[in-house]
Short mmCIF file of C-alpha atoms in Angstrom, two decimals:
data_model
loop_
_atom_site.label_atom_id
_atom_site.label_comp_id
_atom_site.label_asym_id
_atom_site.label_seq_id
_atom_site.Cartn_x
_atom_site.Cartn_y
_atom_site.Cartn_z
CA MET A 1 -20.73 29.35 115.66
CA ALA A 2 -20.38 29.98 119.39
CA PRO A 3 -21.95 26.65 120.58
CA ALA A 4 -19.77 24.61 118.21
CA LEU A 5 -16.63 26.51 119.22
CA ALA A 6 -17.49 26.07 122.91
CA LEU A 7 -17.88 22.30 122.46
CA MET A 8 -14.63 22.10 120.52
CA ALA A 9 -12.81 24.09 123.18
CA LEU A 10 -14.22 21.87 125.94
CA PHE A 11 -13.72 18.45 124.35
CA VAL A 12 -10.72 19.04 122.04
CA VAL A 13 -8.63 22.10 122.86
CA TYR A 14 -8.72 21.76 126.66
CA PRO A 15 -7.82 18.02 126.69
CA VAL A 16 -4.92 18.67 124.28
CA PHE A 17 -3.42 21.34 126.52
CA SER A 18 -4.11 19.21 129.62
CA ALA A 19 -2.24 16.26 128.08
CA ALA A 20 0.66 18.53 127.13
CA ARG A 21 0.83 19.94 130.67
CA MET A 22 0.56 16.45 132.17
CA SER A 23 3.53 15.28 130.12
CA PHE A 24 5.89 17.46 132.20
CA TYR A 25 4.92 15.88 135.53
CA ARG A 26 5.23 12.55 137.26
CA TRP A 27 1.59 11.98 138.17
CA LYS A 28 -0.40 8.90 139.16
CA GLY A 29 -3.84 10.42 138.58
CA PHE A 30 -4.59 11.51 142.15
CA GLY A 31 -4.02 14.86 143.77
CA PRO A 32 -2.41 17.94 142.24
CA MET A 33 0.42 17.71 139.73
CA VAL A 34 3.42 18.97 141.70
CA ASP A 35 6.27 16.59 140.76
CA PHE A 36 7.68 18.48 137.78
CA VAL A 37 10.15 16.39 135.76
CA GLY A 38 10.57 18.50 132.63
CA LEU A 39 11.37 16.46 129.52
CA GLN A 40 12.12 13.29 131.47
CA ASN A 41 8.83 11.65 130.42
CA TYR A 42 9.63 12.30 126.75
CA VAL A 43 13.07 10.76 127.18
CA ARG A 44 11.53 7.67 128.76
CA VAL A 45 8.93 7.35 126.01
CA LEU A 46 11.40 7.73 123.15
CA ALA A 47 13.83 5.31 124.82
CA ASP A 48 11.14 2.68 125.39
CA ASP A 49 11.43 -0.15 122.86
CA VAL A 50 7.71 -0.84 123.21
CA PHE A 51 6.86 2.67 122.03
CA THR A 52 9.35 2.65 119.16
CA ASP A 53 7.93 -0.71 118.08
CA ALA A 54 4.47 0.82 118.30
CA VAL A 55 5.54 3.62 115.94
CA VAL A 56 6.84 1.01 113.50
CA HIS A 57 3.54 -0.90 113.72
CA ASN A 58 1.58 2.26 112.96
CA PHE A 59 3.67 3.01 109.90
CA ILE A 60 3.38 -0.61 108.73
CA ILE A 61 -0.40 -0.20 108.85
CA VAL A 62 -0.14 3.15 107.02
CA PHE A 63 1.85 1.73 104.10
CA ALA A 64 0.02 -1.61 104.01
CA SER A 65 -3.33 0.21 103.85
CA ILE A 66 -2.19 2.25 100.87
CA LEU A 67 -0.57 -0.70 99.07
CA VAL A 68 -3.48 -3.11 99.62
CA GLN A 69 -6.69 -1.14 100.19
CA LEU A 70 -6.05 1.42 97.44
CA PRO A 71 -5.81 -0.97 94.46
CA LEU A 72 -8.44 -3.29 95.92
CA GLY A 73 -10.88 -0.46 96.61
CA LEU A 74 -10.25 1.10 93.21
CA ALA A 75 -10.80 -2.22 91.42
CA LEU A 76 -14.07 -2.82 93.27
CA ALA A 77 -15.25 0.73 92.60
CA LEU A 78 -14.57 0.39 88.87
CA LEU A 79 -16.40 -2.94 88.84
CA LEU A 80 -19.39 -1.69 90.81
CA ASN A 81 -19.62 1.40 88.61
CA ARG A 82 -20.65 -0.85 85.73
CA ARG A 83 -24.18 -2.05 85.10
CA ILE A 84 -23.95 -5.58 86.45
CA ARG A 85 -26.54 -7.83 88.03
CA GLY A 86 -26.74 -7.51 91.81
CA ARG A 87 -24.72 -4.29 91.87
CA GLY A 88 -26.80 -2.77 94.67
CA LEU A 89 -26.44 -5.87 96.82
CA LEU A 90 -22.68 -5.99 96.28
CA ARG A 91 -22.35 -2.33 97.24
CA THR A 92 -24.29 -2.96 100.42
CA ILE A 93 -22.21 -6.02 101.35
CA ILE A 94 -18.97 -4.10 100.89
CA PHE A 95 -20.13 -0.97 102.73
CA VAL A 96 -21.92 -2.58 105.71
CA PRO A 97 -18.69 -3.41 107.63
CA TYR A 98 -17.69 0.26 107.59
CA VAL A 99 -20.91 1.44 109.25
CA LEU A 100 -20.63 -1.18 112.00
CA ALA A 101 -19.31 0.14 115.30
CA GLU A 102 -15.67 -0.77 115.90
CA VAL A 103 -16.57 -2.46 119.18
CA ILE A 104 -19.17 -4.70 117.54
CA ALA A 105 -16.91 -5.60 114.64
CA GLY A 106 -13.97 -6.21 116.98
CA VAL A 107 -15.92 -8.49 119.31
CA VAL A 108 -17.30 -10.49 116.37
CA TRP A 109 -13.85 -11.05 114.89
CA PHE A 110 -12.39 -11.81 118.31
CA GLN A 111 -14.91 -14.62 118.70
CA LEU A 112 -14.35 -15.87 115.13
CA LEU A 113 -10.58 -16.02 115.66
CA GLN A 114 -10.59 -17.82 119.01
CA PRO A 115 -8.10 -20.73 118.94
CA ARG A 116 -9.70 -24.19 118.72
CA SER A 117 -13.23 -22.86 119.38
CA GLY A 118 -13.59 -19.99 116.92
CA LEU A 119 -15.74 -20.54 113.84
CA LEU A 120 -13.07 -19.41 111.38
CA GLU A 121 -10.36 -21.65 112.80
CA THR A 122 -12.79 -24.58 113.00
CA MET A 123 -13.66 -24.16 109.32
CA LEU A 124 -9.99 -23.94 108.29
CA THR A 125 -9.13 -27.02 110.32
CA SER A 126 -11.99 -28.99 108.81
CA VAL A 127 -10.60 -28.50 105.29
CA GLY A 128 -7.04 -29.37 106.35
CA PHE A 129 -5.65 -25.84 106.46
CA PRO A 130 -2.87 -25.58 109.06
CA VAL A 131 -3.59 -23.14 111.87
CA PRO A 132 -1.18 -21.87 114.55
CA GLU A 133 -1.48 -23.53 117.95
CA GLN A 134 -1.99 -20.19 119.74
CA GLY A 135 -4.39 -18.91 117.13
CA PHE A 136 -3.91 -16.12 114.62
CA LEU A 137 -4.20 -13.39 117.25
CA GLY A 138 -2.01 -15.22 119.77
CA THR A 139 0.98 -15.81 117.48
CA PRO A 140 3.36 -12.80 117.44
CA ASP A 141 4.41 -13.29 113.81
CA LEU A 142 0.80 -13.43 112.60
CA ALA A 143 -1.04 -11.10 114.97
CA LEU A 144 -0.32 -7.82 113.17
CA VAL A 145 -1.14 -9.35 109.77
CA THR A 146 -4.40 -10.70 111.16
CA VAL A 147 -5.31 -7.31 112.60
CA PHE A 148 -4.61 -5.69 109.23
CA VAL A 149 -6.87 -8.19 107.46
CA VAL A 150 -9.68 -7.28 109.85
CA LEU A 151 -8.98 -3.57 109.32
CA THR A 152 -9.13 -4.04 105.56
CA TRP A 153 -12.48 -5.81 105.88
CA LYS A 154 -13.73 -3.00 108.12
CA TYR A 155 -12.58 0.08 106.20
CA LEU A 156 -12.48 -1.03 102.57
CA GLY A 157 -16.07 0.13 102.19
CA LEU A 158 -15.03 3.75 102.78
CA ALA A 159 -12.52 3.61 99.93
CA VAL A 160 -15.08 2.05 97.60
CA LEU A 161 -17.70 4.64 98.57
CA LEU A 162 -15.37 7.58 97.96
CA PHE A 163 -14.11 6.18 94.66
CA LEU A 164 -17.65 5.48 93.46
CA ALA A 165 -18.64 9.03 94.32
CA GLY A 166 -15.63 10.31 92.39
CA LEU A 167 -16.49 8.14 89.37
CA GLN A 168 -19.98 9.66 89.28
CA GLY A 169 -18.33 12.99 88.55
CA VAL A 170 -16.63 11.75 85.37
CA PRO A 171 -18.65 13.21 82.44
CA ASP A 172 -20.47 10.61 80.34
CA GLU A 173 -19.41 12.51 77.22
CA LEU A 174 -15.80 11.47 77.78
CA HIS A 175 -16.77 7.80 78.01
CA GLU A 176 -18.90 8.04 74.88
CA ALA A 177 -16.20 9.87 72.90
CA ALA A 178 -13.58 7.29 73.89
CA GLN A 179 -15.86 4.41 72.92
CA LEU A 180 -16.57 6.03 69.55
CA ASP A 181 -12.81 6.18 68.99
CA GLY A 182 -12.66 2.43 69.57
CA ALA A 183 -11.26 2.42 73.11
CA SER A 184 -11.93 -0.67 75.21
CA TRP A 185 -13.48 -0.53 78.67
CA TRP A 186 -10.08 -1.03 80.29
CA GLN A 187 -8.52 1.74 78.20
CA VAL A 188 -11.33 4.11 79.16
CA GLN A 189 -10.78 3.42 82.85
CA ARG A 190 -6.99 3.69 82.62
CA ARG A 191 -6.84 6.77 80.42
CA ILE A 192 -9.91 8.72 81.60
CA ALA A 193 -11.59 7.50 84.79
CA VAL A 194 -8.56 6.85 86.99
CA PRO A 195 -6.71 10.10 86.13
CA LEU A 196 -9.86 12.14 86.81
CA LEU A 197 -10.24 10.22 90.09
CA ALA A 198 -6.79 11.33 91.29
CA PRO A 199 -8.06 14.11 93.67
CA THR A 200 -10.41 11.62 95.36
CA ILE A 201 -7.61 9.07 95.66
CA ARG A 202 -5.32 11.65 97.26
CA THR A 203 -8.03 12.59 99.75
CA TRP A 204 -8.60 8.94 100.67
CA VAL A 205 -4.87 8.37 101.16
CA PHE A 206 -4.81 11.31 103.58
CA LEU A 207 -7.77 9.97 105.57
CA SER A 208 -6.27 6.46 105.61
CA MET A 209 -2.90 7.76 106.76
CA ILE A 210 -4.31 9.77 109.67
CA GLY A 211 -6.67 6.95 110.66
CA SER A 212 -3.82 4.43 110.69
CA LEU A 213 -1.74 6.66 112.96
CA GLN A 214 -4.64 6.99 115.41
CA LEU A 215 -5.49 3.28 115.32
CA PHE A 216 -6.81 2.11 118.68
CA ASP A 217 -10.29 0.56 118.90
CA MET A 218 -9.87 -2.56 116.80
CA VAL A 219 -6.40 -3.38 118.13
CA TRP A 220 -7.47 -2.88 121.74
CA ILE A 221 -10.44 -5.23 121.33
CA LEU A 222 -8.67 -7.92 119.32
CA THR A 223 -5.31 -8.15 121.07
CA GLY A 224 -4.90 -5.34 123.60
CA GLY A 225 -1.53 -4.69 121.95
CA GLY A 226 -0.28 -8.23 122.43
CA PRO A 227 0.93 -10.86 122.20
CA ALA A 228 4.29 -9.67 123.49
CA ASN A 229 3.53 -6.15 122.19
CA ALA A 230 3.41 -7.49 118.63
CA THR A 231 0.40 -5.30 117.76
CA THR A 232 0.95 -2.33 120.06
CA THR A 233 0.20 1.03 118.46
CA MET A 234 0.96 4.50 119.77
CA ALA A 235 -2.64 4.90 120.93
CA THR A 236 -2.78 1.55 122.76
CA TYR A 237 0.60 2.31 124.34
CA LEU A 238 -0.51 5.61 125.85
CA VAL A 239 -3.85 4.19 127.01
CA SER A 240 -2.08 1.25 128.62
CA GLN A 241 0.38 3.54 130.39
CA GLY A 242 -2.39 5.79 131.67
CA THR A 243 -5.26 3.47 132.59
CA GLN A 244 -3.42 0.25 133.49
CA ARG A 245 -0.13 1.51 134.96
CA SER A 246 -1.24 4.95 136.18
CA ASN A 247 1.73 6.58 134.47
CA PHE A 248 -0.24 9.58 133.32
CA GLY A 249 2.87 11.66 132.68
CA ILE A 250 4.22 8.97 130.36
CA ALA A 251 0.83 8.70 128.68
CA GLY A 252 0.71 12.47 128.22
CA ALA A 253 4.17 12.51 126.66
CA ALA A 254 3.22 9.64 124.31
CA SER A 255 0.06 11.47 123.28
CA VAL A 256 2.05 14.61 122.47
CA VAL A 257 4.51 12.59 120.38
CA LEU A 258 1.59 10.97 118.56
CA PHE A 259 0.07 14.40 117.93
CA LEU A 260 3.35 15.79 116.60
CA ILE A 261 3.89 12.83 114.26
CA GLY A 262 0.35 13.08 112.92
CA PHE A 263 0.58 16.86 112.57
CA ALA A 264 3.91 16.69 110.76
CA MET A 265 2.65 14.06 108.33
CA ALA A 266 -0.58 15.99 107.71
CA VAL A 267 1.29 19.22 106.98
CA ALA A 268 3.82 17.45 104.75
CA TYR A 269 1.07 15.66 102.82
CA GLN A 270 -0.87 18.90 102.45
CA PHE A 271 2.21 20.73 101.17
CA LEU A 272 3.53 18.00 98.88
CA VAL A 273 0.36 16.32 97.60
CA LEU A 274 -2.91 18.09 98.34
CA ARG A 275 -1.62 21.52 97.40
CA ARG A 276 -2.07 20.76 93.70
CA ASP A 277 -5.81 20.21 94.26
CA THR A 278 -6.05 23.55 96.07
CA LYS A 279 -4.26 25.30 93.20
CA ASP A 280 -6.53 23.66 90.65
CA ALA A 281 -9.57 24.81 92.61
#
């Protein structure tokens, strides 16, 4: 285990402690950190409307992912678990976006959503669908919704894959017994398949929640946090403060706040939700 622990210490543990130490200094990225400011960076971060809006955006994505991707992914998994024509092709089509690199997917959607020249907007205009003058990504009221649609397209395949794997673990004997008792397909799914899939659903919700809090790549490529900070997330905020404004102390404080929020939610979810799966095991 020594090589793995050494890599983890070098690329995970050390950067975490470095960011925490950086958060107590006013530092522009050059020279030693000598301007100690204590908790001043945290006060500035928590008082910054851009950061508080970023927290709200992250939580909007968290709840929207659960409310939209969960039922949609579950419905697709139940459908694709049946013997239907073209099932393998449909599974591939749904899962391919997830295996694409975020940069590739982001660049493709950025080009598709370009105002007046993007393929998607051109197609919508040709059929008489009204499109915003600044484009879907350039309109503050629509930008976050558009980003979420792209995220759903990108990550829905993971939900479907996990749910399909969970459905494979449902014993065939239960399906056969229910059918012999006269249960319809829908009743079998509602009374047997979905309840037995509950541990998998809880695991997916946890992964979706943590991923939504750490959201960076797709937002940075599509909008960079704009327009007018309408799509800023905690991750894009701290990267912007560090790399574009050279406020590394502010960025460090924001990263610590992000870590604490994610850690608190993970512990609470583990204690309140996942603990029942551990007890059952």
